[in-house]
Coordinates of C-alpha atoms and ligand atoms in Angstrom, one line a residue:
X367 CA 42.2 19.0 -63.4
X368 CA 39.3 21.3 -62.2
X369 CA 37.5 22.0 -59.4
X370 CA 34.2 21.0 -59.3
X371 CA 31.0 20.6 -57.0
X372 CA 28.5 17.8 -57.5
X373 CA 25.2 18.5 -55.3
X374 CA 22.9 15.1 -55.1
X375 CA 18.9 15.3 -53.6
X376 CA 17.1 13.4 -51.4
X377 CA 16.1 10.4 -53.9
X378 CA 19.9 10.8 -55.3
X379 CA 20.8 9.3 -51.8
X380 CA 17.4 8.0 -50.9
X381 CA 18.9 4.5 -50.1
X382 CA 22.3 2.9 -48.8
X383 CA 22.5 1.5 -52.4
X384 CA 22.1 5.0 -53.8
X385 CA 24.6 6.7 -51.4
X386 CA 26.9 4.0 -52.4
X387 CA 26.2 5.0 -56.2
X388 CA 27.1 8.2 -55.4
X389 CA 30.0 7.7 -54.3
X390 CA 31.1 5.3 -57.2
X391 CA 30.3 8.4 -59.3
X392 CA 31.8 11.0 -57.0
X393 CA 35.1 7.9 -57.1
X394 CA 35.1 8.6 -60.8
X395 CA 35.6 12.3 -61.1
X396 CA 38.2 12.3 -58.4
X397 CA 40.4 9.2 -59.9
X398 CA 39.8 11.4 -63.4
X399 CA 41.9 14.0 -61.0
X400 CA 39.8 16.3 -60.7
X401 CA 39.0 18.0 -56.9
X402 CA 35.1 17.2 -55.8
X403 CA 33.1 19.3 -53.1
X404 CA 29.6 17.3 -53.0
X405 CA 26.5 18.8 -51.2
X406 CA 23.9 16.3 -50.0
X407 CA 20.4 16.7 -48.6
X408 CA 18.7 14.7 -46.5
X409 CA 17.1 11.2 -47.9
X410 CA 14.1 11.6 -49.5
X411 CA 10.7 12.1 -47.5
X412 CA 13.0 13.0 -44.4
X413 CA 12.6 16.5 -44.1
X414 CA 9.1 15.6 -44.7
X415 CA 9.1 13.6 -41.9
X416 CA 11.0 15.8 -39.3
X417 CA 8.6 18.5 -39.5
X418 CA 5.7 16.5 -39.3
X419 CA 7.2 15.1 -36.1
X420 CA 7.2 18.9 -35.2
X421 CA 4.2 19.7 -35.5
X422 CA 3.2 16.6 -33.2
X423 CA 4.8 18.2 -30.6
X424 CA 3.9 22.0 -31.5
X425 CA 1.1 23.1 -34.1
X426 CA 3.2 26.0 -35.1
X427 CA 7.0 25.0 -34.6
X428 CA 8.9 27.9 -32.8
X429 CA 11.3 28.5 -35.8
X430 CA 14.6 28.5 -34.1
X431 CA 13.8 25.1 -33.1
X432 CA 12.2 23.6 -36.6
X433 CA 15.5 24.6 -37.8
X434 CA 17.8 22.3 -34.9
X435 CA 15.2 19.6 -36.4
X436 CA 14.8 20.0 -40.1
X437 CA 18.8 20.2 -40.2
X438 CA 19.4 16.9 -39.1
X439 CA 18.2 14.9 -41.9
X440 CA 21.4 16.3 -43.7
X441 CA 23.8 15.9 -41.4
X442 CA 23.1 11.8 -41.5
X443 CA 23.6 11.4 -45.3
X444 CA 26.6 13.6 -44.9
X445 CA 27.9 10.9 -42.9
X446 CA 27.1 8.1 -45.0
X447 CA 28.1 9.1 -48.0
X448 CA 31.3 9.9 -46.2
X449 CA 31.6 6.4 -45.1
X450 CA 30.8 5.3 -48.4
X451 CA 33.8 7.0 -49.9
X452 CA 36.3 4.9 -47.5
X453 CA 34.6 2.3 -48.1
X454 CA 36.1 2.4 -51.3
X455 CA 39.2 3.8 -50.4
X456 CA 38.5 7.3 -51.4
X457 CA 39.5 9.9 -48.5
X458 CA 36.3 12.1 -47.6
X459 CA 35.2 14.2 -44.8
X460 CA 31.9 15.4 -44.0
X461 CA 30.8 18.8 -42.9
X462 CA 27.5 19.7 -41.3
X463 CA 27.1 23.8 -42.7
X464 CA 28.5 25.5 -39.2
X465 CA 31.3 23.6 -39.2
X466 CA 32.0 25.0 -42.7
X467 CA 31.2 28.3 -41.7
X468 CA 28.1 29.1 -44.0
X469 CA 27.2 31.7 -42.3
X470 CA 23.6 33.0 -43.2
X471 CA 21.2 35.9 -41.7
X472 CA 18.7 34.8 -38.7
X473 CA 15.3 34.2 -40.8
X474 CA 14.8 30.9 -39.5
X475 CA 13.7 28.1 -42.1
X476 CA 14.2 30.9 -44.8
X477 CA 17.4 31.8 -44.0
X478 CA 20.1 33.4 -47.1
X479 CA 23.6 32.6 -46.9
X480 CA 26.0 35.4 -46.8
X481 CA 29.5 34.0 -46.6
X482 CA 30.8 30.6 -46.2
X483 CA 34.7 30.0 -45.3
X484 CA 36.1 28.1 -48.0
X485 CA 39.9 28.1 -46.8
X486 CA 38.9 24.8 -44.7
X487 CA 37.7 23.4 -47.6
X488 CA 40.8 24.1 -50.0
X489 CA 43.0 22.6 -47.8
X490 CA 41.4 19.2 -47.8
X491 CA 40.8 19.4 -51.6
X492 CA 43.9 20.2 -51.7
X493 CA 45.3 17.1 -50.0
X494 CA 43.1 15.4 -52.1
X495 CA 40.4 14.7 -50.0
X496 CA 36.4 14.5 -51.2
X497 CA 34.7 17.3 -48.5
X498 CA 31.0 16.1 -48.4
X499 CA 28.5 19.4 -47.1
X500 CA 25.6 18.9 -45.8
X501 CA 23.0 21.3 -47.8
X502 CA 20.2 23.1 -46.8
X503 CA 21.7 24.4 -43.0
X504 CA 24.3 27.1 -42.2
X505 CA 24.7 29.6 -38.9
X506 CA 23.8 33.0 -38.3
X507 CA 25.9 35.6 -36.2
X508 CA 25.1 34.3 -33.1
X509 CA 25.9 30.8 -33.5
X510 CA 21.9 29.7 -34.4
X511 CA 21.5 26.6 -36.7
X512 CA 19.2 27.9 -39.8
X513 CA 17.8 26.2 -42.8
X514 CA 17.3 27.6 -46.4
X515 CA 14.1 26.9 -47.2
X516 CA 12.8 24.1 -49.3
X517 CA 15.0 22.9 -51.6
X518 CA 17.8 25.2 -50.2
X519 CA 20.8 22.4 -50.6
X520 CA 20.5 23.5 -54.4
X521 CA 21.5 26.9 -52.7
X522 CA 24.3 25.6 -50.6
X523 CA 25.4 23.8 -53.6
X524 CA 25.6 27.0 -56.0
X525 CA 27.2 28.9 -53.3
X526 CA 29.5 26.8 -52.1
X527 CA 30.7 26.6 -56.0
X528 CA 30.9 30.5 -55.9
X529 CA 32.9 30.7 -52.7
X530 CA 35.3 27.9 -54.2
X531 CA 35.6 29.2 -57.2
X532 CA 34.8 25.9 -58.7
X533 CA 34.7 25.0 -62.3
X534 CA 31.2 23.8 -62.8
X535 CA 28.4 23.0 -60.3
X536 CA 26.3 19.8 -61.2
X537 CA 23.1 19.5 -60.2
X538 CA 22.3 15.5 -60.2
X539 CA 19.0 14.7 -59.5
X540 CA 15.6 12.0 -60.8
X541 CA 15.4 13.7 -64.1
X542 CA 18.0 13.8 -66.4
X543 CA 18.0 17.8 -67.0
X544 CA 15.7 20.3 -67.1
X545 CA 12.4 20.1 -69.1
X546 CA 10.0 22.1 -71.3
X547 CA 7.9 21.1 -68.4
X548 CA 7.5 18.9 -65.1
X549 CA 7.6 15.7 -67.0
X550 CA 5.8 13.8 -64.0
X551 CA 2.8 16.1 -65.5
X552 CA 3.6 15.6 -69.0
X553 CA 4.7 12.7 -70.3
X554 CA 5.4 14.5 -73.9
X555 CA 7.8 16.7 -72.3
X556 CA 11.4 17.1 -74.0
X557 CA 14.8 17.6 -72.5
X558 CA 16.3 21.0 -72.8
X559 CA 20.1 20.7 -73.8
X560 CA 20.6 24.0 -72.7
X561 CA 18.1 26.9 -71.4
X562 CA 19.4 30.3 -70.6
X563 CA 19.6 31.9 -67.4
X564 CA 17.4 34.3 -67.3
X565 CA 14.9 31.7 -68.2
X566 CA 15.7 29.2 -65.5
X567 CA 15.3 31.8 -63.1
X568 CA 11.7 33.1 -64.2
X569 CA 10.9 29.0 -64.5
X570 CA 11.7 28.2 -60.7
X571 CA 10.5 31.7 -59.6
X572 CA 6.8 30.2 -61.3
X573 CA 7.4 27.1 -59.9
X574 CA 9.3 24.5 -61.4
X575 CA 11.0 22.7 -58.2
X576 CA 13.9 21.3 -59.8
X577 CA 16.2 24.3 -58.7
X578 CA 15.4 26.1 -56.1
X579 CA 14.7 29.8 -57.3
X580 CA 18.0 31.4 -55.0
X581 CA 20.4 28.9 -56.1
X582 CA 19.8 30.0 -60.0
X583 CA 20.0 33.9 -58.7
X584 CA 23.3 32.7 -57.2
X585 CA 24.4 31.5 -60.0
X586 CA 23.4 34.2 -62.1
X587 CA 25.0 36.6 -59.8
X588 CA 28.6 34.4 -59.5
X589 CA 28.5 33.7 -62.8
X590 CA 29.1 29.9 -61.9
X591 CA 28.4 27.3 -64.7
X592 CA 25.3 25.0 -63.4
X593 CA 23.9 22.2 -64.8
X594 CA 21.5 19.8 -64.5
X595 CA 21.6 15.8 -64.8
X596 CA 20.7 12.4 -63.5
X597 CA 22.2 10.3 -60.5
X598 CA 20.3 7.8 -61.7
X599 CA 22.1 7.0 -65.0
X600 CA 24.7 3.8 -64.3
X601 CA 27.6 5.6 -62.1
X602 CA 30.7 3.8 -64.2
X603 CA 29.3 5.8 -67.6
X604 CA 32.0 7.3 -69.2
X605 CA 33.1 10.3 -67.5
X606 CA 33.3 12.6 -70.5
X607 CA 29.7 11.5 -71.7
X608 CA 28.5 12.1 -68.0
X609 CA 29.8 16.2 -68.0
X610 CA 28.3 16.9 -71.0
X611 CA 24.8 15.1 -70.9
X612 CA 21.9 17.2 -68.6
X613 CA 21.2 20.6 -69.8
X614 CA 23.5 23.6 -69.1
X615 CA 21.9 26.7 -68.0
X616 CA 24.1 29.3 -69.9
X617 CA 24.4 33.1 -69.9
X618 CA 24.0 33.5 -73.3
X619 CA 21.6 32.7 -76.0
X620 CA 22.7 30.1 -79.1
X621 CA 22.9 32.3 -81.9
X622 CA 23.1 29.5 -83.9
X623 CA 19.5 28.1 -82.8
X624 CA 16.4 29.0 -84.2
X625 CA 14.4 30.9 -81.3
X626 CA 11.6 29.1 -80.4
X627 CA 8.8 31.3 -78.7
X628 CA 8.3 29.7 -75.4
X629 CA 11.2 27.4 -74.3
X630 CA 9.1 26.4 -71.2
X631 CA 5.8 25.8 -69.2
X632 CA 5.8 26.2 -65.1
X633 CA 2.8 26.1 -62.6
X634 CA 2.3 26.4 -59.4
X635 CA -0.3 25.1 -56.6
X636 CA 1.5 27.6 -53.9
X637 CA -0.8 30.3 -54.5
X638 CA -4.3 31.5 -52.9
X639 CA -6.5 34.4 -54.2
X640 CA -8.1 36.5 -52.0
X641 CA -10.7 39.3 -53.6
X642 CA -12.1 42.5 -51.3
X643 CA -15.4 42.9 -53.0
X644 CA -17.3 47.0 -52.9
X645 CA -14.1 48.7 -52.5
X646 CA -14.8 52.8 -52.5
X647 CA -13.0 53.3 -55.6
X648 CA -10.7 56.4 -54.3
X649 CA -7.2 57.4 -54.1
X650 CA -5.2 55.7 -52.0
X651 CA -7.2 52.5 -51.7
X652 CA -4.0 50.0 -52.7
X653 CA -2.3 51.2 -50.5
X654 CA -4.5 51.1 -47.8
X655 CA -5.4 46.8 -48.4
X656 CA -2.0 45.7 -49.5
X657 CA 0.0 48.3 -46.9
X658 CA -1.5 46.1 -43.6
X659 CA -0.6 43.0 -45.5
X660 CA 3.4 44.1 -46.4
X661 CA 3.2 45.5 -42.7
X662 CA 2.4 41.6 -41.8
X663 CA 5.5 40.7 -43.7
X664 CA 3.5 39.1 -46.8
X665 CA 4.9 38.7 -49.6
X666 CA 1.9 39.7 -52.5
X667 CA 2.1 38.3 -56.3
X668 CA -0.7 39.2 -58.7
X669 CA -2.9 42.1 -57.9
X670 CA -6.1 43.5 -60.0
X671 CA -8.7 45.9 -60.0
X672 CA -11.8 45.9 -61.9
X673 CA -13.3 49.0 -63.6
X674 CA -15.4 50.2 -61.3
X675 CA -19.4 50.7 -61.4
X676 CA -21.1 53.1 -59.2
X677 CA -18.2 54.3 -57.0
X678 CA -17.0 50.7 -56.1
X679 CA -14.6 48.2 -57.7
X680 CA -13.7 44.8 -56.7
X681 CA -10.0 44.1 -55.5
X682 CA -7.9 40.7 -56.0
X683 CA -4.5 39.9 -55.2
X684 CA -2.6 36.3 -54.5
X685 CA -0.6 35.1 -51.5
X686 CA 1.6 32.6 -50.9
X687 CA -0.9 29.4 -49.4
X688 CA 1.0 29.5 -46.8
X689 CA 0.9 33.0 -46.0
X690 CA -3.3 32.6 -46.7
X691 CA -4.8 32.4 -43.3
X692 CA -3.1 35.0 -41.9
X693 CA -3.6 37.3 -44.8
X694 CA -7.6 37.1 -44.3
X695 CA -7.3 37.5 -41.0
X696 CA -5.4 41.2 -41.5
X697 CA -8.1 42.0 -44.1
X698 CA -10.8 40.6 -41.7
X699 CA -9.7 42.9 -38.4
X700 CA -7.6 46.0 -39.9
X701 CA -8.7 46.6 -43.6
X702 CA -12.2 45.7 -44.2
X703 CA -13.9 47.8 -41.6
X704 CA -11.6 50.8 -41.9
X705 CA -12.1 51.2 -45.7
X706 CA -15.7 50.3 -46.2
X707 CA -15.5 47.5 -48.4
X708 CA -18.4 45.0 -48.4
X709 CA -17.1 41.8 -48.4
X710 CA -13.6 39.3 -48.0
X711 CA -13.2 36.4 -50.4
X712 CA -10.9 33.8 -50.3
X713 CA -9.9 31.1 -52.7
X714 CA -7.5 28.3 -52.7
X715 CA -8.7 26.4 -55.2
X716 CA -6.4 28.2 -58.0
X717 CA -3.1 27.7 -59.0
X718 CA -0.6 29.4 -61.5
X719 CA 0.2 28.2 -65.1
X720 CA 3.1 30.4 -67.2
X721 CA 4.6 30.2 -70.0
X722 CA 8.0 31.1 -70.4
X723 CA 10.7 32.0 -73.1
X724 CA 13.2 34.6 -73.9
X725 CA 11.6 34.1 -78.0
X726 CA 8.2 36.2 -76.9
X727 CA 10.8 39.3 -77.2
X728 CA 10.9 38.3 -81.2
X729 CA 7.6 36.6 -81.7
X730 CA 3.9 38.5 -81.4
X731 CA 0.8 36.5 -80.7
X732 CA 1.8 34.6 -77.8
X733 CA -0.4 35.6 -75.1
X734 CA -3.7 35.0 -77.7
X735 CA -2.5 31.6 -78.5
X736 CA -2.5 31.1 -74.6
X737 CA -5.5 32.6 -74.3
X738 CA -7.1 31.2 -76.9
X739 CA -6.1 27.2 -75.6
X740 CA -7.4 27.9 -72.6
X741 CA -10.9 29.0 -73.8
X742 CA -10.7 25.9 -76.0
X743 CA -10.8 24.0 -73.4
X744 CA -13.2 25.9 -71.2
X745 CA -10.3 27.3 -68.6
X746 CA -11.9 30.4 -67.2
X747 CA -8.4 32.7 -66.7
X748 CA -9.4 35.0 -63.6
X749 CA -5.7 37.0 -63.6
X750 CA -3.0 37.0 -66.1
X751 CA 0.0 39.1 -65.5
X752 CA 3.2 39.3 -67.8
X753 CA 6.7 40.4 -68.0
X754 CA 9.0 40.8 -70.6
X755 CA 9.4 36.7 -71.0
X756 CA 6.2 35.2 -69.4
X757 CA 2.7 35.1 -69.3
X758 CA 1.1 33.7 -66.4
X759 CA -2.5 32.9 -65.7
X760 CA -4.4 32.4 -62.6
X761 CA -7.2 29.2 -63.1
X762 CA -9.3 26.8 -61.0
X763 CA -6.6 24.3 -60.0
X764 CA -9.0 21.1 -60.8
X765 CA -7.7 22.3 -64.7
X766 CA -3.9 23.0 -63.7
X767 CA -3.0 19.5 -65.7
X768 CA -5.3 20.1 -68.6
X769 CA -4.1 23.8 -69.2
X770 CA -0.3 22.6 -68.7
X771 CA -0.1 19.6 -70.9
X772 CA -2.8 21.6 -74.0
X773 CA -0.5 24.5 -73.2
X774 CA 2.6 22.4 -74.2
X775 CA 1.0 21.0 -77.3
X776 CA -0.1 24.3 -78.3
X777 CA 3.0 25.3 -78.5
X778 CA 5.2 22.7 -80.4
X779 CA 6.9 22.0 -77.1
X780 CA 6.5 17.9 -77.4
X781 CA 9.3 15.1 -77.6
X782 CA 10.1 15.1 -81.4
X783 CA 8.3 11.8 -83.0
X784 CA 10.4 8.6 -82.8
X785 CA 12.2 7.7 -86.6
Ligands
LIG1865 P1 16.1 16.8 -55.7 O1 15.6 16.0 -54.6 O2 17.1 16.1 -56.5 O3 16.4 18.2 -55.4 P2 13.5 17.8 -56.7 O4 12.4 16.9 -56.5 O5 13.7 19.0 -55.9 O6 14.9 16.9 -56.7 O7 13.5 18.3 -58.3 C1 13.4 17.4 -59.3 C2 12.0 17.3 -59.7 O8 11.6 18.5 -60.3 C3 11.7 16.3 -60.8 O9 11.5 15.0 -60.3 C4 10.5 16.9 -61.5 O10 9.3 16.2 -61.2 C5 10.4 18.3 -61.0 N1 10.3 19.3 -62.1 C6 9.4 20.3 -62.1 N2 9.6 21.0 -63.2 C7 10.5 20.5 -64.0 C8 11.1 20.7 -65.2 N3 10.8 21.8 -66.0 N4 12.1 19.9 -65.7 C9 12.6 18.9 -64.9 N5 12.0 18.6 -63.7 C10 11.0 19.3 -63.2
LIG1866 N1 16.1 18.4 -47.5 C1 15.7 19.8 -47.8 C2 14.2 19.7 -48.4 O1 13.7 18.6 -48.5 C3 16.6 20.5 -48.8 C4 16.7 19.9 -50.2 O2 16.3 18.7 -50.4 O3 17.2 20.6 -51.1 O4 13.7 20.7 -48.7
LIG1867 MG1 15.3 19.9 -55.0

């Protein structure tokens, strides 16, 4: 008997059908005896929807109050899934996030959870009850609803199986693990069974959307066992066929497995580039663009600087799109003028493409093979950055398809032929 926590997305209970699946599934692992803490979010395309009702009512939602809205959507399936449990005589009892205590600071619709009070929660496993939590939502110190950011019940999920102490934390969503890469992009993309930590977390920091990037830091931090699978597989499957299909997201690399150099591509359309071209090349020149911009409270990725010709150099760095306006607005009023630079250029047209694997520590070569695909195919790279596991390079975003899927075949990452 173990304790474990199942965390389902919004197409995972996009449906009363679905919700029902889930709870033939969540059914299963309690008859099998074990205890079940399930974290839901909201059906799919309604957190969508409740901020586009928003922003019908104010162009730039007052963040406190997004929150009260963008919360709701899980405190419905919370419900219904609960309901769907007696339905079949299971005992369950939802939980919207304050009224489990996850108590989180006040950076509204970004918030990070600090604590959540798991003695509640104990005492109705305990008594064998299911506890359903809704995901994405908690409370800061003074009572204020708050939301995780996109994504976040992955979050609530990981952290609700720290505070428990749980067993394992499953991660059942539309795909049935994680993959070399978004397999909506590329069809030729192959299950991982297992990919390690530190890799998962460089994947979703680049991009990949199937776990939020603070629920794999949580995990990494709690050392709490995550993996990834589908709802969508028949919910009566043998339960000990179920816990071990997906792909586990382990702490330590397979000596036993041949190291492939990249285990995984990501990208990314969330980025924007903005250049300050005839910059005086002199000291203190970074710090004088980039200082305004942190003093905005924006968060900067890639930066470079070209060589410089006649005194002057040409400046780049990326921003979060969302963050893009208001970044070339700081440049426009309070850097531009007060360094002498000639001109500010923005871009949104890029986007991000990395390739990722804990093998480039062993293998040479990788970033020219990279490099060398995307000249093949007439990518122009306008910034690359690395770290120890990833090279990542900015291009024109029309090629962000073309440089992901000839990125994967370059590097051997395809489904194995059919026998
Ligand atoms: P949920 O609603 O269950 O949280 P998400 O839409 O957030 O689901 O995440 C699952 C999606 O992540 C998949 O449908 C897939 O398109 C996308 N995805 C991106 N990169 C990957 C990857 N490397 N492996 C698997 N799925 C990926
Ligand atoms: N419902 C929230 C969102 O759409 C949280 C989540 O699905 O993880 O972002
Ligand atoms: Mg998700």
């Amino acid at each position: 008997m173990a304790l474990i926590v199942h965390k389902y997305g919004g197409t995972s209970v996009g449906s009363p059908e679905r919700i029902r699946n889930v709870a033939r599934r969540v059914a299963k692992w309690q008859r099998a005896g074990h205890k079940v803490a399930v974290v839901v979010s909201a059906m799919s395309g309604e957190t969508n929807r409740l901020i586009g009702l928003a922003r019908e009512v104010q162009a730039e939602p007052d963040a406190r109050e997004l929150d009260v809205v963008a919360s709701t959507g899980e405190q419905v399936t919370v419900g219904l899934l609960a309901m769907a449990l007696k339905a079949i005589g299971v005992n369950a009892r939802s939980y919207t996030g304050p009224q489990v205590r996850v108590l989180t600071d006040s950076a509204f619709t970004k918030a990070r959870i600090l604590t959540i009070d798991a003695e509640r929660l104990h005492a109705d496993l305990d008594a064998g009850t299911v506890v359903v939590v809704a995901g994405f939502q908690g409370e800061d110190r003074d009572g204020n609803i708050t939301t995780l950011g996109r994504g976040g019940s992955d979050t609530s999920a990981v952290a609700l199986a720290a505070a428990l102490k749980a067993e394992e934390c499953l991660i059942y969503t539309d795909v049935d693990g994680v993959y070399t890469t978004d397999p909506r992009i590329v069809a030729e993309a192959r299950r991982l069974h297992t990919i390690t930590f530190e890799e998962m977390l460089e994947m979703a920091s680049l991009g990949s959307k199937v776990l939020q990037i603070r629920s794999v830091e949580f995990a990494g931090k709690y050392r709490v066992r995550l993996r990834v699978l589908s709802s969508l597989t028949d919910p009566d499957m043998p339960l000990e066929e179920e816990a071990a299909s997906g792909t586990l997201i382990t702490f330590e690399e397979d000596p036993t497995m041949e190291q492939a150099a990249i285990s995984g591509i990501a990208f990314t359309r969330d980025e924007a580039k903005i250049t300050l071209s005839a910059v005086p090349d002199r000291p203190g020149m970074a710090y004088q663009i980039l200082g305004p911009i942190a003093d905005a409270n924006i968060d900067v990725d890639m930066i470079i600087q070209n060589n410089s010709v006649g005194g002057l150099t040409d400046f780049s760095f990326t921003v979060n799109r969302s963050e893009y306006a208001k970044a070339m607005d700081v440049l426009n009023e309070k850097v531009k003028a007060h360094i002498g630079a000639g001109n500010v250029v923005g871009d949104a047209r890029i986007c991000k493409v990395s390739v990722v694997g804990i093998g480039m520590r062993s293998h040479v070569g990788i970033a020219s093979i990279m490099f060398r695909t995307l000249s093949e195919e007439g990518i122009n790279i306008q910034m690359i950055s690395t770290s120890e596991i990833k090279i990542s390079c900015i291009v024109e975003d029309k090629y962000m398809e073309l440089a992901v899927s000839s990125l994967h075949k370059a590097f051997g990452l395809e489904q194995a032929p059919a026998k």
